PDB file of C-alpha atoms in Angstrom:
ATOM      1  CA  MET N 784      -3.639  56.444 -64.340  1.00  0.00           C
ATOM      2  CA  THR N 785       0.122  56.198 -64.797  1.00  0.00           C
ATOM      3  CA  ALA N 786       0.395  53.586 -62.061  1.00  0.00           C
ATOM      4  CA  THR N 787      -2.274  51.472 -63.749  1.00  0.00           C
ATOM      5  CA  LEU N 788      -0.427  51.618 -67.058  1.00  0.00           C
ATOM      6  CA  ILE N 789       2.835  50.667 -65.368  1.00  0.00           C
ATOM      7  CA  TRP N 790       1.249  47.708 -63.572  1.00  0.00           C
ATOM      8  CA  THR N 791      -0.468  46.581 -66.767  1.00  0.00           C
ATOM      9  CA  PHE N 792       2.842  46.781 -68.585  1.00  0.00           C
ATOM     10  CA  VAL N 793       4.607  44.803 -65.799  1.00  0.00           C
ATOM     11  CA  VAL N 794       1.922  42.087 -65.872  1.00  0.00           C
ATOM     12  CA  LEU N 795       2.092  41.832 -69.673  1.00  0.00           C
ATOM     13  CA  VAL N 796       5.899  41.588 -69.560  1.00  0.00           C
ATOM     14  CA  ALA N 797       5.669  38.882 -66.874  1.00  0.00           C
ATOM     15  CA  ILE N 798       3.153  36.914 -68.938  1.00  0.00           C
ATOM     16  CA  GLY N 799       5.331  37.316 -72.018  1.00  0.00           C
ATOM     17  CA  LEU N 800       8.407  36.108 -70.142  1.00  0.00           C
ATOM     18  CA  TYR N 801       6.502  33.115 -68.799  1.00  0.00           C
ATOM     19  CA  LEU N 802       5.204  32.194 -72.263  1.00  0.00           C
ATOM     20  CA  SER N 803       8.695  32.654 -73.713  1.00  0.00           C
ATOM     21  CA  TRP N 804      10.162  30.398 -71.011  1.00  0.00           C
ATOM     22  CA  THR N 805       7.487  27.760 -71.714  1.00  0.00           C
ATOM     23  CA  ALA N 806       8.148  27.924 -75.461  1.00  0.00           C
ATOM     24  CA  GLY N 807      11.881  27.541 -74.803  1.00  0.00           C
ATOM     25  CA  ARG N 808      11.233  24.561 -72.547  1.00  0.00           C
ATOM     26  CA  LEU N 809       9.083  22.964 -75.231  1.00  0.00           C
ATOM     27  CA  ASP N 810      11.790  23.610 -77.814  1.00  0.00           C
ATOM     28  CA  ARG N 811      14.378  21.939 -75.559  1.00  0.00           C
ATOM     29  CA  LEU N 812      12.077  18.947 -75.125  1.00  0.00           C
ATOM     30  CA  HIS N 813      11.715  18.652 -78.895  1.00  0.00           C
ATOM     31  CA  ALA N 814      15.503  18.786 -79.255  1.00  0.00           C
ATOM     32  CA  ARG N 815      15.782  16.086 -76.585  1.00  0.00           C
ATOM     33  CA  ILE N 816      13.299  13.942 -78.525  1.00  0.00           C
ATOM     34  CA  ASP N 817      15.361  14.374 -81.696  1.00  0.00           C
ATOM     35  CA  ALA N 818      18.559  13.373 -79.890  1.00  0.00           C
ATOM     36  CA  ALA N 819      16.880  10.394 -78.216  1.00  0.00           C
ATOM     37  CA  ARG N 820      15.412   9.284 -81.540  1.00  0.00           C
ATOM     38  CA  ALA N 821      18.831   9.462 -83.177  1.00  0.00           C
ATOM     39  CA  ALA N 822      20.284   7.354 -80.346  1.00  0.00           C
ATOM     40  CA  LEU N 823      17.428   4.862 -80.659  1.00  0.00           C
ATOM     41  CA  ASP N 824      17.917   4.634 -84.425  1.00  0.00           C
ATOM     42  CA  ALA N 825      21.632   4.034 -83.904  1.00  0.00           C
ATOM     43  CA  GLN N 826      20.988   1.249 -81.399  1.00  0.00           C
ATOM     44  CA  LEU N 827      18.373  -0.391 -83.612  1.00  0.00           C
ATOM     45  CA  LEU N 828      20.713  -0.221 -86.595  1.00  0.00           C
ATOM     46  CA  ARG N 829      23.552  -1.662 -84.531  1.00  0.00           C
ATOM     47  CA  ARG N 830      21.357  -4.536 -83.320  1.00  0.00           C
ATOM     48  CA  ALA N 831      20.182  -5.326 -86.856  1.00  0.00           C
ATOM     49  CA  SER N 832      23.730  -5.085 -88.229  1.00  0.00           C
ATOM     50  CA  VAL N 833      25.141  -7.420 -85.586  1.00  0.00           C
ATOM     51  CA  ALA N 834      22.302  -9.884 -86.140  1.00  0.00           C
ATOM     52  CA  GLN N 835      22.779  -9.757 -89.910  1.00  0.00           C
ATOM     53  CA  GLU N 836      26.530 -10.200 -89.571  1.00  0.00           C
ATOM     54  CA  LEU N 837      26.007 -13.156 -87.241  1.00  0.00           C
ATOM     55  CA  ALA N 838      23.496 -14.715 -89.636  1.00  0.00           C
ATOM     56  CA  THR N 839      25.983 -14.574 -92.525  1.00  0.00           C
ATOM     57  CA  SER N 840      28.984 -15.733 -90.483  1.00  0.00           C
ATOM     58  CA  GLY N 841      28.217 -19.440 -90.836  1.00  0.00           C
ATOM     59  CA  VAL N 842      28.269 -19.970 -87.066  1.00  0.00           C
ATOM     60  CA  LEU N 843      24.537 -20.676 -86.810  1.00  0.00           C
ATOM     61  CA  ASP N 844      22.658 -23.531 -88.398  1.00  0.00           C
ATOM     62  CA  PRO N 845      21.169 -22.735 -91.845  1.00  0.00           C
ATOM     63  CA  ALA N 846      17.543 -22.426 -90.693  1.00  0.00           C
ATOM     64  CA  ALA N 847      18.435 -20.048 -87.852  1.00  0.00           C
ATOM     65  CA  SER N 848      20.676 -18.065 -90.195  1.00  0.00           C
ATOM     66  CA  ILE N 849      17.876 -17.575 -92.705  1.00  0.00           C
ATOM     67  CA  VAL N 850      15.337 -16.538 -90.059  1.00  0.00           C
ATOM     68  CA  LEU N 851      17.768 -14.116 -88.440  1.00  0.00           C
ATOM     69  CA  TYR N 852      19.040 -12.682 -91.718  1.00  0.00           C
ATOM     70  CA  GLU N 853      15.549 -12.024 -93.115  1.00  0.00           C
ATOM     71  CA  ALA N 854      14.356 -10.361 -89.910  1.00  0.00           C
ATOM     72  CA  ALA N 855      17.508  -8.212 -89.634  1.00  0.00           C
ATOM     73  CA  HIS N 856      17.345  -7.240 -93.298  1.00  0.00           C
ATOM     74  CA  ALA N 857      13.667  -6.324 -92.993  1.00  0.00           C
ATOM     75  CA  ALA N 858      14.432  -4.199 -89.913  1.00  0.00           C
ATOM     76  CA  ARG N 859      17.212  -2.332 -91.703  1.00  0.00           C
ATOM     77  CA  GLN N 860      15.150  -1.714 -94.858  1.00  0.00           C
ATOM     78  CA  ALA N 861      11.801  -0.894 -93.207  1.00  0.00           C
ATOM     79  CA  GLU N 862      10.055   2.356 -94.022  1.00  0.00           C
ATOM     80  CA  GLU N 863       9.291   4.636 -91.082  1.00  0.00           C
ATOM     81  CA  GLU N 864       5.638   3.538 -90.913  1.00  0.00           C
ATOM     82  CA  GLN N 865       6.630  -0.137 -90.704  1.00  0.00           C
ATOM     83  CA  ARG N 866       9.720   0.237 -88.535  1.00  0.00           C
ATOM     84  CA  GLU N 867       8.110  -0.693 -85.212  1.00  0.00           C
ATOM     85  CA  VAL N 868       6.691  -3.915 -86.651  1.00  0.00           C
ATOM     86  CA  ALA N 869       9.955  -4.874 -88.357  1.00  0.00           C
ATOM     87  CA  GLU N 870      11.979  -4.241 -85.197  1.00  0.00           C
ATOM     88  CA  SER N 871       9.498  -6.292 -83.163  1.00  0.00           C
ATOM     89  CA  GLU N 872       9.847  -9.128 -85.654  1.00  0.00           C
ATOM     90  CA  LEU N 873      13.638  -8.957 -85.284  1.00  0.00           C
ATOM     91  CA  SER N 874      13.230  -9.236 -81.504  1.00  0.00           C
ATOM     92  CA  GLN N 875      11.008 -12.273 -81.978  1.00  0.00           C
ATOM     93  CA  ALA N 876      13.508 -13.841 -84.380  1.00  0.00           C
ATOM     94  CA  LEU N 877      16.344 -13.274 -81.917  1.00  0.00           C
ATOM     95  CA  ARG N 878      14.320 -14.919 -79.159  1.00  0.00           C
ATOM     96  CA  ALA N 879      13.459 -17.834 -81.441  1.00  0.00           C
ATOM     97  CA  VAL N 880      17.060 -18.395 -82.554  1.00  0.00           C
ATOM     98  CA  PHE N 881      18.567 -17.968 -79.091  1.00  0.00           C
ATOM     99  CA  ALA N 882      15.732 -19.500 -77.074  1.00  0.00           C
ATOM    100  CA  ASP N 883      17.807 -22.384 -75.774  1.00  0.00           C
ATOM    101  CA  LEU N 884      21.019 -22.284 -73.816  1.00  0.00           C
ATOM    102  CA  PRO N 885      22.607 -25.002 -76.033  1.00  0.00           C
ATOM    103  CA  GLN N 886      22.214 -22.722 -79.078  1.00  0.00           C
ATOM    104  CA  VAL N 887      24.017 -19.917 -77.226  1.00  0.00           C
ATOM    105  CA  GLU N 888      26.715 -22.326 -76.017  1.00  0.00           C
ATOM    106  CA  GLY N 889      27.180 -23.556 -79.597  1.00  0.00           C
ATOM    107  CA  LEU N 890      27.598 -19.957 -80.732  1.00  0.00           C
ATOM    108  CA  ARG N 891      30.156 -19.241 -78.014  1.00  0.00           C
ATOM    109  CA  GLU N 892      32.209 -22.346 -78.842  1.00  0.00           C
ATOM    110  CA  ALA N 893      32.507 -21.494 -82.534  1.00  0.00           C
ATOM    111  CA  PRO N 894      35.563 -19.529 -83.698  1.00  0.00           C
ATOM    112  CA  GLY N 895      34.803 -15.860 -83.070  1.00  0.00           C
ATOM    113  CA  GLY N 896      31.528 -16.824 -81.428  1.00  0.00           C
ATOM    114  CA  GLU N 897      32.383 -15.516 -77.995  1.00  0.00           C
ATOM    115  CA  GLU N 898      32.910 -12.009 -79.350  1.00  0.00           C
ATOM    116  CA  ALA N 899      29.814 -12.228 -81.564  1.00  0.00           C
ATOM    117  CA  ALA N 900      27.665 -13.353 -78.627  1.00  0.00           C
ATOM    118  CA  ARG N 901      29.014 -10.548 -76.452  1.00  0.00           C
ATOM    119  CA  GLU N 902      28.434  -7.933 -79.138  1.00  0.00           C
ATOM    120  CA  LEU N 903      24.892  -9.153 -79.809  1.00  0.00           C
ATOM    121  CA  ALA N 904      24.096  -9.237 -76.087  1.00  0.00           C
ATOM    122  CA  GLU N 905      25.294  -5.637 -75.701  1.00  0.00           C
ATOM    123  CA  ALA N 906      23.217  -4.558 -78.693  1.00  0.00           C
ATOM    124  CA  VAL N 907      20.016  -6.181 -77.451  1.00  0.00           C
ATOM    125  CA  ARG N 908      20.526  -4.735 -73.948  1.00  0.00           C
ATOM    126  CA  ARG N 909      20.908  -1.176 -75.201  1.00  0.00           C
ATOM    127  CA  VAL N 910      17.774  -1.087 -77.370  1.00  0.00           C
ATOM    128  CA  PRO N 911      15.285  -1.085 -74.445  1.00  0.00           C
ATOM    129  CA  MET N 912      17.225   1.679 -72.686  1.00  0.00           C
ATOM    130  CA  ALA N 913      17.334   3.848 -75.803  1.00  0.00           C
ATOM    131  CA  ARG N 914      13.629   3.248 -76.407  1.00  0.00           C
ATOM    132  CA  ARG N 915      12.817   4.133 -72.791  1.00  0.00           C
ATOM    133  CA  PHE N 916      14.794   7.408 -73.018  1.00  0.00           C
ATOM    134  CA  HIS N 917      13.008   8.303 -76.248  1.00  0.00           C
ATOM    135  CA  ASN N 918       9.559   7.479 -74.910  1.00  0.00           C
ATOM    136  CA  ASP N 919      10.230   9.399 -71.669  1.00  0.00           C
ATOM    137  CA  ALA N 920      11.154  12.490 -73.681  1.00  0.00           C
ATOM    138  CA  VAL N 921       8.040  12.054 -75.824  1.00  0.00           C
ATOM    139  CA  GLY N 922       5.873  11.732 -72.700  1.00  0.00           C
ATOM    140  CA  ALA N 923       7.296  14.927 -71.193  1.00  0.00           C
ATOM    141  CA  ALA N 924       6.716  16.879 -74.408  1.00  0.00           C
ATOM    142  CA  ARG N 925       3.194  15.524 -74.802  1.00  0.00           C
ATOM    143  CA  ARG N 926       2.283  16.476 -71.234  1.00  0.00           C
ATOM    144  CA  LEU N 927       3.525  20.018 -71.801  1.00  0.00           C
ATOM    145  CA  ARG N 928       1.790  20.306 -75.166  1.00  0.00           C
ATOM    146  CA  GLU N 929      -1.532  19.335 -73.580  1.00  0.00           C
ATOM    147  CA  HIS N 930      -1.564  22.462 -71.382  1.00  0.00           C
ATOM    148  CA  ARG N 931      -4.037  25.116 -72.449  1.00  0.00           C
ATOM    149  CA  LYS N 932      -1.456  27.890 -72.554  1.00  0.00           C
ATOM    150  CA  VAL N 933       0.617  25.931 -75.093  1.00  0.00           C
ATOM    151  CA  ARG N 934      -2.406  25.273 -77.301  1.00  0.00           C
ATOM    152  CA  TRP N 935      -3.972  28.735 -77.000  1.00  0.00           C
ATOM    153  CA  PHE N 936      -0.777  30.620 -77.763  1.00  0.00           C
ATOM    154  CA  ARG N 937       0.457  27.978 -80.238  1.00  0.00           C
ATOM    155  CA  LEU N 938       3.787  27.703 -78.469  1.00  0.00           C
ATOM    156  CA  ALA N 939       4.629  24.417 -80.212  1.00  0.00           C
ATOM    157  CA  GLY N 940       4.696  26.184 -83.560  1.00  0.00           C
ATOM    158  CA  HIS N 941       4.564  23.784 -86.480  1.00  0.00           C
ATOM    159  CA  ALA N 942       6.395  20.948 -84.746  1.00  0.00           C
ATOM    160  CA  PRO N 943       4.655  17.615 -85.267  1.00  0.00           C
ATOM    161  CA  PHE N 944       3.037  15.984 -82.255  1.00  0.00           C
ATOM    162  CA  PRO N 945       5.647  13.610 -80.796  1.00  0.00           C
ATOM    163  CA  LEU N 946       4.934   9.890 -81.054  1.00  0.00           C
ATOM    164  CA  ALA N 947       6.325   7.146 -78.875  1.00  0.00           C
ATOM    165  CA  PHE N 948       8.207   4.229 -80.422  1.00  0.00           C
ATOM    166  CA  GLU N 949       6.360   1.067 -79.432  1.00  0.00           C
ATOM    167  CA  MET N 950       7.980  -2.274 -80.164  1.00  0.00           C
ATOM    168  CA  ASP N 951       8.712  -5.648 -78.656  1.00  0.00           C
ATOM    169  CA  ASP N 952      12.239  -5.207 -77.319  1.00  0.00           C
ATOM    170  CA  GLU N 953      12.513  -8.125 -74.914  1.00  0.00           C
ATOM    171  CA  PRO N 954      15.969  -9.666 -75.342  1.00  0.00           C
ATOM    172  CA  PRO N 955      16.558 -13.409 -75.636  1.00  0.00           C
ATOM    173  CA  ALA N 956      16.974 -14.543 -72.025  1.00  0.00           C
ATOM    174  CA  ALA N 957      19.462 -17.320 -72.787  1.00  0.00           C
ATOM    175  CA  LEU N 958      21.787 -14.908 -74.602  1.00  0.00           C
ATOM    176  CA  VAL N 959      21.633 -12.014 -72.149  1.00  0.00           C
ATOM    177  CA  ASP N 960      21.770 -14.146 -68.975  1.00  0.00           C
ATOM    178  CA  ARG N 961      24.632 -16.288 -70.194  1.00  0.00           C
ATOM    179  CA  VAL N 962      26.818 -13.544 -71.633  1.00  0.00           C
ATOM    180  CA  ALA N 963      26.310 -11.184 -68.681  1.00  0.00           C
TER     181      ALA N 963
END
């Protein structure tokens, strides 16, 4: 009888330790998602700020400046529910403005244009990486949260279900290829 109680106690402790380890792992994944989301937000803000600064610099032609400024402003001011769409529209505006190599060359030849082109190219290169890191963290957390043990024992607590950030983040080829 005593041996049975001891073995039952050992099994319950082992199960408790395993569930505690899983809950800790899930908590670390949620912290990783928060950090990746903060990095993604910083990169998106940087890209929009650089685009907005470039649009108001007078280096671009007026039509391109207006298109770029409006898209960058909309991306910076977008509510959370509309953020993916606004960021995708900024990507499309960047591709439209910098679709041709002559437009990029004109930017580079303007005073301060070389630095602006380099800064914009760096910003548009970093957004897909930050988005990939965020979405990888979200995928890992979602896979863990789908396990029965996590659902049955409510190991996720009250944390919201993580959502991926889906947007068009393809950089303008003429800008990235030329500045690289």
